[in-house]
Amino acid sequence: MHITELPVEAELKVQVYALNSDVIAIEFKTVVKEIQDATILVEAITNDNQQPISFSSNKVALKIEYIDNSNNANVPILWEDVFIKYVKKGKNGFHQIIQTKDGRTVNRRQAFRLYIGEDATLHITTTTEAMQVILKDISSTGFGFVTEKDIDINKTRMCVLQSNIDGKRIKLNGTIVRKQEIEGTEKFVYGCQLPKFSPELDKIISAKQREKLQQKRSR
């Protein structure tokens, strides 16, 4: 998909990676405002002082992500190695995004995962048993938990997990899609997929990433 095929007002995520790393350092949200030649102009991305952020650095790699909601698909499309620069058009400022390759659809499990490590209560929907587990991580498309319980995921797949993140109670309904024994322990890590993209978790993840960035800047 070419970047100019994005609809005006489409919501995008700008992902900033340390060079040669697969870990997102920070993520910003913006909106497509205009198609200009072979590029797009998006709502200016600013810092806490409302100053436009500069993405010109040879120490980072930039990607943008768009969630295609057509036909309720909720499919992430990713543009890698984009260039982003701040431009003025009349009295208005924008960030201009230039692609170097067409966007590609990605597996939803590739969504950025935020480590949590908090106690949680898990209910398997086929039983009344409540299990105490550890909520390992969350993403906008799924979550992972750790427990000593050996769950037969060929027979039991649906679960409900409740936990707290920064004092906020969350409830996640998921389908267990993978299971892995942690080597050298008697514990298992389970990966769960949400029935659809979760804007609520996406907001939590974005807030935590901003918090981490501010902590780094204050050191």
Coordinates of C-alpha atoms in Angstrom, one line a residue:
M1 CA 0.0 0.0 0.0
H2 CA 1.4 3.4 -1.0
I3 CA 1.3 6.0 1.7
T4 CA -0.8 8.3 -0.4
E5 CA -3.6 5.8 -0.4
L6 CA -4.2 6.6 3.3
P7 CA -7.5 8.5 3.8
V8 CA -7.5 12.0 5.2
E9 CA -8.1 12.0 9.0
A10 CA -6.7 8.5 9.3
E11 CA -5.0 7.9 12.6
L12 CA -1.4 6.9 12.5
K13 CA 1.3 5.9 15.0
V14 CA 4.8 7.1 14.6
Q15 CA 7.2 4.6 16.1
V16 CA 10.7 5.6 17.0
Y17 CA 13.3 2.8 17.3
A18 CA 16.9 3.0 18.4
L19 CA 19.0 2.2 15.4
N20 CA 19.4 -1.6 14.9
S21 CA 16.8 -2.4 17.5
D22 CA 13.4 -4.0 17.4
V23 CA 12.2 -2.3 20.6
I24 CA 10.1 0.8 20.3
A25 CA 11.7 3.7 22.2
I26 CA 8.7 6.0 22.0
E27 CA 5.5 6.2 20.0
F28 CA 3.4 9.2 18.9
K29 CA -0.1 9.5 17.5
T30 CA -1.1 11.8 14.7
V31 CA -3.7 12.3 11.9
V32 CA -3.4 12.5 8.2
K33 CA -4.3 16.1 7.1
E34 CA -3.4 16.2 3.4
I35 CA -1.9 14.3 0.5
Q36 CA 0.9 16.2 -1.1
D37 CA 2.5 14.7 -4.3
A38 CA 3.9 11.3 -3.2
T39 CA 3.9 12.2 0.5
I40 CA 1.4 13.0 3.3
L41 CA 1.1 15.9 5.7
V42 CA 0.1 15.0 9.2
E43 CA -0.9 17.0 12.2
A44 CA 2.2 18.4 13.8
I45 CA 3.7 16.2 16.5
T46 CA 4.8 18.4 19.4
N47 CA 6.5 18.0 22.8
D48 CA 5.1 19.2 26.2
N49 CA 6.0 22.8 25.3
Q50 CA 4.0 22.5 22.0
Q51 CA 7.2 22.7 20.0
P52 CA 7.4 20.5 16.9
I53 CA 9.5 17.4 17.4
S54 CA 12.5 16.9 15.1
F55 CA 12.9 13.4 13.8
S56 CA 16.2 14.1 12.0
S57 CA 18.7 11.8 13.6
N58 CA 21.1 9.1 12.4
K59 CA 20.6 7.3 15.7
V60 CA 17.0 6.3 15.2
A61 CA 14.8 4.4 12.7
L62 CA 11.2 5.5 12.0
K63 CA 8.1 3.5 11.2
I64 CA 4.5 4.4 10.9
E65 CA 1.5 2.1 11.6
Y66 CA -2.1 2.4 10.4
I67 CA -4.9 0.1 11.6
D68 CA -7.1 -0.7 8.6
N69 CA -10.6 -1.0 9.9
S70 CA -12.3 -1.5 6.6
N71 CA -14.6 -4.5 6.7
N72 CA -13.9 -4.7 10.4
A73 CA -10.5 -6.2 9.6
N74 CA -8.5 -4.3 12.2
V75 CA -5.3 -5.1 10.2
P76 CA -2.1 -3.2 11.0
I77 CA -0.2 -1.8 8.0
L78 CA 3.4 -0.8 8.6
W79 CA 5.7 1.5 6.7
E80 CA 9.3 1.0 7.6
D81 CA 12.3 3.4 7.2
V82 CA 10.2 6.5 6.6
F83 CA 11.5 10.1 6.6
I84 CA 9.7 12.7 8.6
K85 CA 10.4 16.4 8.6
Y86 CA 8.6 19.5 9.9
V87 CA 7.2 21.8 7.2
K88 CA 5.2 25.0 7.1
K89 CA 2.3 25.5 4.7
G90 CA 1.0 29.0 4.9
K91 CA 0.5 29.8 8.6
N92 CA 0.1 26.1 9.5
G93 CA 2.8 23.6 10.5
F94 CA 2.8 19.9 9.6
H95 CA 5.0 16.9 9.7
Q96 CA 5.6 15.5 6.2
I97 CA 6.1 11.8 5.9
I98 CA 7.9 10.3 3.0
Q99 CA 8.0 6.5 2.4
T100 CA 11.0 4.6 1.1
K101 CA 8.9 1.4 0.5
D102 CA 5.3 0.4 0.3
G103 CA 3.4 -0.4 3.5
R104 CA 2.9 -4.1 4.4
T105 CA 0.3 -5.8 6.5
V106 CA 1.7 -7.4 9.7
N107 CA 0.6 -10.1 12.0
R108 CA -1.4 -8.6 14.9
R109 CA 0.9 -10.5 17.4
Q110 CA 3.7 -8.2 16.3
A111 CA 2.0 -5.3 18.1
F112 CA 4.3 -3.6 20.7
R113 CA 4.1 -5.4 24.0
L114 CA 4.4 -3.5 27.3
Y115 CA 5.8 -5.4 30.3
I116 CA 3.5 -5.3 33.3
G117 CA 4.5 -8.0 35.9
E118 CA 1.5 -7.5 38.1
D119 CA -0.7 -10.0 40.0
A120 CA -3.9 -10.9 38.3
T121 CA -6.9 -13.2 38.6
L122 CA -7.7 -15.6 35.7
H123 CA -11.0 -17.3 35.1
I124 CA -11.2 -20.1 32.6
T125 CA -14.7 -19.8 31.0
T126 CA -15.4 -23.5 31.1
T127 CA -14.9 -23.7 34.9
T128 CA -15.7 -21.7 38.0
E129 CA -12.1 -21.9 39.2
A130 CA -10.2 -18.6 39.8
M131 CA -6.4 -18.8 39.4
Q132 CA -3.8 -16.3 40.7
V133 CA -1.4 -15.6 37.8
I134 CA 1.1 -12.9 36.8
L135 CA 0.0 -10.5 34.0
K136 CA 3.3 -10.6 32.0
D137 CA 2.6 -8.0 29.3
I138 CA -0.1 -6.3 27.3
S139 CA -0.5 -5.0 23.7
S140 CA -3.4 -3.5 21.8
T141 CA -4.1 -6.9 20.4
G142 CA -3.4 -9.4 23.2
F143 CA -1.8 -10.2 26.6
G144 CA 0.4 -12.8 28.2
F145 CA 0.3 -14.4 31.7
V146 CA 2.4 -16.7 33.7
T147 CA 1.3 -19.5 36.0
E148 CA 2.3 -22.9 37.4
K149 CA -1.0 -24.3 36.2
D150 CA -0.7 -26.6 33.2
I151 CA -3.7 -25.6 31.1
D152 CA -4.7 -27.9 28.2
I153 CA -5.2 -25.3 25.5
N154 CA -6.5 -27.9 23.1
K155 CA -9.6 -28.2 25.3
T156 CA -9.7 -24.8 27.0
R157 CA -9.1 -21.6 25.1
M158 CA -11.4 -18.8 26.4
C159 CA -10.4 -16.9 29.5
V160 CA -11.1 -13.7 31.4
L161 CA -8.2 -11.9 33.3
Q162 CA -8.6 -9.1 35.8
S163 CA -5.7 -7.0 37.1
N164 CA -4.6 -3.4 38.1
I165 CA -2.4 -1.1 36.0
D166 CA -1.4 2.1 37.9
G167 CA -4.4 1.7 40.2
K168 CA -6.8 1.2 37.3
R169 CA -8.8 -2.0 37.2
I170 CA -8.8 -3.7 33.8
K171 CA -10.7 -6.7 32.5
L172 CA -9.5 -8.6 29.5
N173 CA -11.4 -11.3 27.6
G174 CA -9.1 -13.4 25.4
T175 CA -8.4 -16.6 23.5
I176 CA -5.3 -18.6 24.5
V177 CA -3.4 -19.1 21.3
R178 CA 0.0 -20.3 22.5
K179 CA 1.7 -22.0 25.5
Q180 CA 5.4 -22.3 26.4
E181 CA 7.1 -23.9 29.4
I182 CA 9.7 -21.7 31.0
E183 CA 12.9 -23.7 30.9
G184 CA 14.3 -24.6 34.3
T185 CA 11.0 -23.9 36.1
E186 CA 7.6 -25.4 36.6
K187 CA 5.9 -22.4 35.2
F188 CA 4.2 -21.8 31.8
V189 CA 3.7 -18.6 29.8
Y190 CA 0.5 -18.3 27.8
G191 CA -0.2 -15.9 25.0
C192 CA -3.8 -14.6 24.5
Q193 CA -5.4 -12.8 21.7
L194 CA -8.1 -10.2 22.2
P195 CA -11.2 -10.5 20.0
K196 CA -10.5 -7.1 18.5
F197 CA -8.1 -4.2 18.7
S198 CA -8.4 -2.4 22.1
P199 CA -8.2 1.4 22.0
E200 CA -8.2 1.4 25.9
L201 CA -5.1 -0.7 26.1
D202 CA -3.5 1.3 23.3
K203 CA -4.0 4.5 25.4
I204 CA -2.5 2.8 28.5
I205 CA 0.6 1.7 26.5
S206 CA 1.1 5.1 24.9
A207 CA 0.9 6.8 28.4
K208 CA 3.4 4.4 29.9
Q209 CA 5.8 5.0 27.0
R210 CA 5.6 8.7 27.4
E211 CA 6.2 8.2 31.2
K212 CA 9.3 6.2 30.4
L213 CA 10.6 8.8 28.0
Q214 CA 10.1 11.6 30.6
Q215 CA 12.0 9.5 33.1
K216 CA 14.9 9.0 30.7
R217 CA 15.0 12.8 30.0
S218 CA 15.1 13.6 33.7
R219 CA 18.2 11.5 34.4

